[in-house]
Short mmCIF file of N, CA, C and O in Angstrom, two decimals:
data_model
loop_
_atom_site.label_atom_id
_atom_site.label_comp_id
_atom_site.label_asym_id
_atom_site.label_seq_id
_atom_site.Cartn_x
_atom_site.Cartn_y
_atom_site.Cartn_z
N MET H 18 1.12 -1.33 0.15
CA MET H 18 -0.46 -0.61 -0.01
C MET H 18 0.46 0.86 0.01
O MET H 18 2.00 1.30 0.84
N ALA H 19 0.44 1.83 -0.54
CA ALA H 19 1.00 3.35 -1.17
C ALA H 19 1.23 4.44 0.33
O ALA H 19 0.06 4.56 1.50
N GLU H 20 2.08 4.80 1.10
CA GLU H 20 2.12 6.44 1.89
C GLU H 20 1.81 7.12 1.42
O GLU H 20 2.30 7.40 0.52
N VAL H 21 1.06 8.39 2.29
CA VAL H 21 0.81 9.59 1.64
C VAL H 21 0.93 10.18 2.86
O VAL H 21 1.03 9.81 4.61
N LYS H 22 1.77 11.16 2.62
CA LYS H 22 2.26 12.01 3.78
C LYS H 22 1.40 13.41 4.57
O LYS H 22 0.83 13.89 3.91
N VAL H 23 1.07 13.56 5.63
CA VAL H 23 0.29 14.23 6.13
C VAL H 23 0.69 15.52 7.73
O VAL H 23 2.46 15.11 7.95
N THR H 24 0.97 16.68 6.97
CA THR H 24 1.46 17.61 7.89
C THR H 24 -0.02 18.20 8.73
O THR H 24 -1.00 17.40 7.99
N TYR H 25 0.14 18.16 10.07
CA TYR H 25 -0.84 18.17 10.74
C TYR H 25 0.07 19.81 11.82
O TYR H 25 0.96 19.37 12.79
N ASP H 26 -1.02 20.97 11.40
CA ASP H 26 -0.27 22.05 12.89
C ASP H 26 -1.42 22.49 14.63
O ASP H 26 -2.48 22.38 13.04
N GLU H 27 -0.64 21.35 15.55
CA GLU H 27 -2.45 21.51 15.86
C GLU H 27 -3.22 23.05 16.83
O GLU H 27 -4.16 23.05 17.29
N SER H 28 -1.57 23.80 16.18
CA SER H 28 -1.96 25.36 17.41
C SER H 28 -2.96 25.99 16.06
O SER H 28 -3.89 27.16 15.99
N THR H 29 -3.17 25.75 14.27
CA THR H 29 -4.07 26.28 13.70
C THR H 29 -5.50 25.89 13.66
O THR H 29 -5.90 25.13 12.19
N ASP H 30 -5.41 24.23 13.87
CA ASP H 30 -6.45 22.86 13.29
C ASP H 30 -5.95 22.71 11.92
O ASP H 30 -7.51 22.34 11.65
N ALA H 31 -5.07 22.73 11.27
CA ALA H 31 -4.96 22.39 10.58
C ALA H 31 -4.37 21.20 9.40
O ALA H 31 -3.17 21.07 9.67
N ALA H 32 -3.85 20.64 8.62
CA ALA H 32 -3.73 19.06 8.51
C ALA H 32 -3.71 19.76 6.73
O ALA H 32 -4.41 20.32 6.49
N TYR H 33 -2.49 19.09 6.12
CA TYR H 33 -2.37 18.60 4.55
C TYR H 33 -1.91 17.39 4.68
O TYR H 33 -0.76 16.82 4.53
N VAL H 34 -2.30 17.45 3.28
CA VAL H 34 -2.29 15.64 2.40
C VAL H 34 -1.69 15.36 1.39
O VAL H 34 -2.33 15.88 0.16
N TYR H 35 -0.79 14.91 0.98
CA TYR H 35 0.05 15.59 -0.57
C TYR H 35 0.32 14.30 -0.91
O TYR H 35 -0.19 12.47 0.12
N LEU H 36 -0.70 13.92 -2.27
CA LEU H 36 -0.66 13.54 -2.60
C LEU H 36 0.01 13.10 -4.24
O LEU H 36 0.18 12.91 -5.38
N THR H 37 1.26 13.96 -3.42
CA THR H 37 2.84 13.35 -4.89
C THR H 37 3.52 12.64 -3.48
O THR H 37 3.79 11.97 -2.72
N GLU H 38 5.29 12.16 -5.00
CA GLU H 38 5.27 11.30 -4.16
C GLU H 38 6.11 12.12 -3.25
O GLU H 38 5.82 13.10 -3.62
N PRO H 39 7.16 11.16 -2.20
CA PRO H 39 7.28 11.98 -0.99
C PRO H 39 8.20 13.29 -0.84
O PRO H 39 8.05 13.66 -0.29
N GLN H 40 9.25 12.98 -1.61
CA GLN H 40 10.57 13.88 -2.40
C GLN H 40 10.24 15.16 -3.02
O GLN H 40 10.45 16.28 -3.57
N ALA H 41 8.52 14.75 -4.01
CA ALA H 41 8.62 15.85 -4.56
C ALA H 41 8.18 17.44 -4.72
O ALA H 41 7.13 17.18 -3.69
N ARG H 42 8.52 18.32 -5.29
CA ARG H 42 7.42 19.54 -4.59
C ARG H 42 6.42 19.77 -5.60
O ARG H 42 7.60 21.04 -6.39
N VAL H 43 5.96 19.97 -5.86
CA VAL H 43 4.65 19.72 -7.39
C VAL H 43 5.08 20.97 -6.77
O VAL H 43 3.44 21.05 -5.76
N PRO H 44 4.03 21.85 -7.87
CA PRO H 44 3.92 23.80 -7.32
C PRO H 44 2.05 23.62 -7.22
O PRO H 44 1.69 23.11 -8.33
N SER H 45 1.16 23.73 -6.92
CA SER H 45 -0.30 24.11 -7.53
C SER H 45 -0.44 25.21 -8.25
O SER H 45 0.25 26.49 -7.82
N ALA H 46 -1.24 24.47 -8.99
CA ALA H 46 -1.09 25.91 -10.45
C ALA H 46 -2.94 26.10 -10.02
O ALA H 46 -3.29 27.08 -10.64
N ARG H 47 -3.26 25.59 -9.23
CA ARG H 47 -5.35 26.38 -9.13
C ARG H 47 -5.25 25.59 -7.83
O ARG H 47 -5.51 23.88 -7.59
N MET H 48 -6.78 26.33 -7.39
CA MET H 48 -6.95 25.83 -6.01
C MET H 48 -8.63 25.09 -6.14
O MET H 48 -8.97 26.57 -6.74
N TYR H 49 -9.06 24.58 -5.52
CA TYR H 49 -10.81 24.31 -5.93
C TYR H 49 -11.71 24.34 -4.13
O TYR H 49 -10.89 23.10 -3.69
N ALA H 50 -11.73 25.06 -3.77
CA ALA H 50 -12.49 25.42 -3.03
C ALA H 50 -14.28 24.90 -2.76
O ALA H 50 -14.40 25.06 -3.40
N CYS H 51 -14.00 23.18 -1.74
CA CYS H 51 -15.25 22.62 -1.94
C CYS H 51 -16.14 23.42 -0.43
O CYS H 51 -16.07 24.90 -0.02
N ASP H 52 -17.86 22.53 -1.16
CA ASP H 52 -18.43 24.67 -0.77
C ASP H 52 -18.62 24.08 0.92
O ASP H 52 -18.62 22.99 1.47
N PRO H 53 -17.79 25.60 2.47
CA PRO H 53 -18.53 24.94 2.82
C PRO H 53 -19.74 24.07 3.54
O PRO H 53 -19.21 23.29 5.27
N ALA H 54 -20.36 24.70 3.25
CA ALA H 54 -21.47 24.50 3.99
C ALA H 54 -21.91 23.02 3.77
O ALA H 54 -22.77 22.23 4.14
N VAL H 55 -21.74 22.12 2.14
CA VAL H 55 -21.75 21.03 2.04
C VAL H 55 -20.99 20.34 3.05
O VAL H 55 -21.16 19.17 3.31
N VAL H 56 -19.13 20.76 3.66
CA VAL H 56 -18.84 20.45 4.16
C VAL H 56 -19.51 19.95 5.68
O VAL H 56 -17.83 19.31 5.65
N ASP H 57 -19.53 20.94 6.11
CA ASP H 57 -19.49 21.42 7.34
C ASP H 57 -17.72 22.27 7.88
O ASP H 57 -17.39 21.75 9.08
N GLY H 58 -17.54 22.67 6.82
CA GLY H 58 -16.14 23.00 6.85
C GLY H 58 -15.32 23.50 6.42
O GLY H 58 -15.59 23.85 5.25
N MET H 59 -14.04 23.56 5.80
CA MET H 59 -13.14 24.67 5.26
C MET H 59 -12.17 23.54 5.03
O MET H 59 -11.01 22.27 5.20
N ILE H 60 -12.58 22.51 2.77
CA ILE H 60 -11.48 21.48 2.31
C ILE H 60 -11.19 22.52 1.37
O ILE H 60 -11.95 22.82 0.68
N ASN H 61 -9.53 22.64 0.81
CA ASN H 61 -9.14 22.51 -0.43
C ASN H 61 -8.67 22.24 -1.28
O ASN H 61 -7.35 21.29 -1.11
N LEU H 62 -8.66 21.90 -2.58
CA LEU H 62 -8.28 20.82 -3.43
C LEU H 62 -7.04 21.03 -3.86
O LEU H 62 -7.15 22.12 -4.91
N ASP H 63 -5.44 20.90 -3.95
CA ASP H 63 -4.87 21.55 -5.10
C ASP H 63 -4.45 20.29 -5.98
O ASP H 63 -4.73 19.65 -5.90
N PHE H 64 -4.81 21.49 -7.27
CA PHE H 64 -3.97 21.00 -8.13
C PHE H 64 -2.84 21.40 -9.48
O PHE H 64 -2.25 22.24 -9.24
N ASP H 65 -2.43 20.20 -9.88
CA ASP H 65 -1.07 20.66 -10.80
C ASP H 65 -1.48 21.29 -12.23
O ASP H 65 -2.71 20.87 -12.04
N GLU H 66 -0.22 21.79 -12.92
CA GLU H 66 -0.94 22.26 -13.73
C GLU H 66 -1.28 21.60 -15.12
O GLU H 66 -1.74 21.44 -15.88
N ARG H 67 -1.33 19.69 -14.60
CA ARG H 67 -2.24 18.75 -15.61
C ARG H 67 -3.67 18.70 -15.56
O ARG H 67 -4.17 18.44 -16.20
N GLY H 68 -4.16 19.03 -14.33
CA GLY H 68 -4.88 19.07 -13.76
C GLY H 68 -5.49 18.31 -12.40
O GLY H 68 -6.27 16.94 -12.28
N ARG H 69 -4.67 16.53 -12.11
CA ARG H 69 -4.10 16.14 -10.73
C ARG H 69 -4.24 16.99 -9.76
O ARG H 69 -3.54 17.43 -9.55
N LEU H 70 -4.60 15.80 -9.27
CA LEU H 70 -4.80 17.04 -7.28
C LEU H 70 -3.21 16.32 -7.05
O LEU H 70 -3.50 15.13 -7.36
N ILE H 71 -3.19 17.03 -6.64
CA ILE H 71 -1.88 17.02 -5.40
C ILE H 71 -2.00 17.45 -4.37
O ILE H 71 -1.25 17.33 -3.22
N GLY H 72 -2.71 17.83 -3.62
CA GLY H 72 -3.49 17.76 -2.03
C GLY H 72 -4.49 18.07 -1.63
O GLY H 72 -4.66 18.58 -2.42
N ILE H 73 -4.88 17.73 -0.71
CA ILE H 73 -5.58 17.98 0.78
C ILE H 73 -5.64 19.63 1.40
O ILE H 73 -4.95 18.10 2.81
N GLU H 74 -5.96 20.19 1.92
CA GLU H 74 -5.80 21.00 2.78
C GLU H 74 -7.18 21.57 3.10
O GLU H 74 -7.96 21.48 3.24
N VAL H 75 -7.00 20.96 4.77
CA VAL H 75 -8.53 20.36 5.62
C VAL H 75 -7.76 21.73 6.72
O VAL H 75 -7.22 21.21 8.12
N LEU H 76 -9.09 22.85 6.99
CA LEU H 76 -9.04 23.44 8.63
C LEU H 76 -10.04 22.66 8.97
O LEU H 76 -10.94 21.39 8.51
N ALA H 77 -10.22 23.21 10.37
CA ALA H 77 -10.81 22.63 11.67
C ALA H 77 -10.88 20.72 11.56
O ALA H 77 -11.76 20.13 11.62
N ALA H 78 -9.58 20.14 10.95
CA ALA H 78 -8.74 18.92 10.78
C ALA H 78 -9.62 17.93 12.32
O ALA H 78 -9.39 16.89 12.32
N GLY H 79 -9.05 18.77 12.83
CA GLY H 79 -9.82 17.92 14.39
C GLY H 79 -10.89 16.95 14.70
O GLY H 79 -11.09 16.18 14.46
N SER H 80 -12.00 17.73 13.26
CA SER H 80 -13.12 16.72 13.42
C SER H 80 -14.00 16.34 12.38
O SER H 80 -14.64 15.84 12.50
N LYS H 81 -12.64 16.42 11.21
CA LYS H 81 -12.69 16.26 10.03
C LYS H 81 -11.70 14.98 9.79
O LYS H 81 -12.66 14.11 8.36
N LEU H 82 -10.53 14.74 10.22
CA LEU H 82 -9.49 13.73 9.13
C LEU H 82 -10.33 12.67 11.38
O LEU H 82 -9.53 12.93 12.28
N PRO H 83 -9.36 11.38 10.75
CA PRO H 83 -10.29 10.30 11.56
C PRO H 83 -8.39 10.40 12.58
O PRO H 83 -7.45 11.19 12.74
N GLU H 84 -8.23 10.36 14.32
CA GLU H 84 -7.46 11.15 15.48
C GLU H 84 -6.14 10.05 14.86
O GLU H 84 -5.15 10.38 14.65
N TYR H 85 -6.68 7.93 14.26
CA TYR H 85 -5.16 7.94 13.87
C TYR H 85 -4.39 8.47 13.29
O TYR H 85 -3.18 8.17 13.35
N LEU H 86 -4.72 9.26 12.23
CA LEU H 86 -4.55 9.78 11.21
C LEU H 86 -3.48 11.52 10.96
O LEU H 86 -2.07 11.39 11.01
N LEU H 87 -4.60 12.42 11.89
CA LEU H 87 -3.28 13.26 12.88
C LEU H 87 -2.42 12.72 13.25
O LEU H 87 -1.29 13.52 14.19
N LYS H 88 -2.25 11.67 14.75
CA LYS H 88 -1.60 11.41 15.43
C LYS H 88 -0.01 11.32 15.08
O LYS H 88 0.49 10.89 15.66
N SER H 89 -0.73 10.71 14.04
CA SER H 89 0.76 10.23 12.84
C SER H 89 1.34 10.67 12.28
O SER H 89 1.68 10.94 11.55
N ALA H 90 0.94 12.20 11.37
CA ALA H 90 1.19 13.25 11.53
C ALA H 90 2.27 13.85 11.24
O ALA H 90 2.70 14.18 12.58
N GLU H 91 3.40 13.89 10.19
CA GLU H 91 4.24 15.12 10.89
C GLU H 91 4.01 16.60 11.38
O GLU H 91 2.47 17.25 10.98
N ARG H 92 4.35 16.84 12.31
CA ARG H 92 3.62 17.94 13.31
C ARG H 92 4.59 19.38 13.57
O ARG H 92 5.81 18.77 12.60
N LEU H 93 3.39 20.07 12.74
CA LEU H 93 4.24 21.59 12.38
C LEU H 93 4.23 22.53 13.23
O LEU H 93 4.92 24.00 13.50
N ASP H 94 3.60 22.17 13.63
CA ASP H 94 3.79 23.01 15.68
C ASP H 94 4.66 23.25 16.28
O ASP H 94 5.45 21.68 15.79
N THR H 95 4.63 23.99 17.17
CA THR H 95 6.18 23.97 18.05
C THR H 95 5.76 22.80 19.12
O THR H 95 6.63 22.59 19.92
N GLU H 96 4.02 22.69 19.49
CA GLU H 96 4.47 21.86 20.68
C GLU H 96 4.34 20.55 20.37
O GLU H 96 4.90 19.60 21.39
N GLY H 97 4.04 20.03 19.69
CA GLY H 97 4.30 18.93 18.88
C GLY H 97 5.66 18.37 18.55
O GLY H 97 5.75 16.76 18.28
N ALA H 98 6.57 19.93 18.10
CA ALA H 98 7.75 18.82 16.79
C ALA H 98 9.48 18.60 18.02
O ALA H 98 9.18 18.28 19.10
#
């Protein structure tokens, strides 16, 4: 099974799920914001220049993502670093 890199900043309750190869630094060419009313929060989808989904930003991640995923994520906040 492929591994997916996830970062999490507890101080802002924001997570990012990378859908590119772990060492790749693919720039986002376009961002699509999901309707906050429909998903009950803010979720942004990032696409590369070829239209491929490269990442997902999740705000209010503590209420949107499974706890095991947040616990295993790379921490970006100072308390979890």
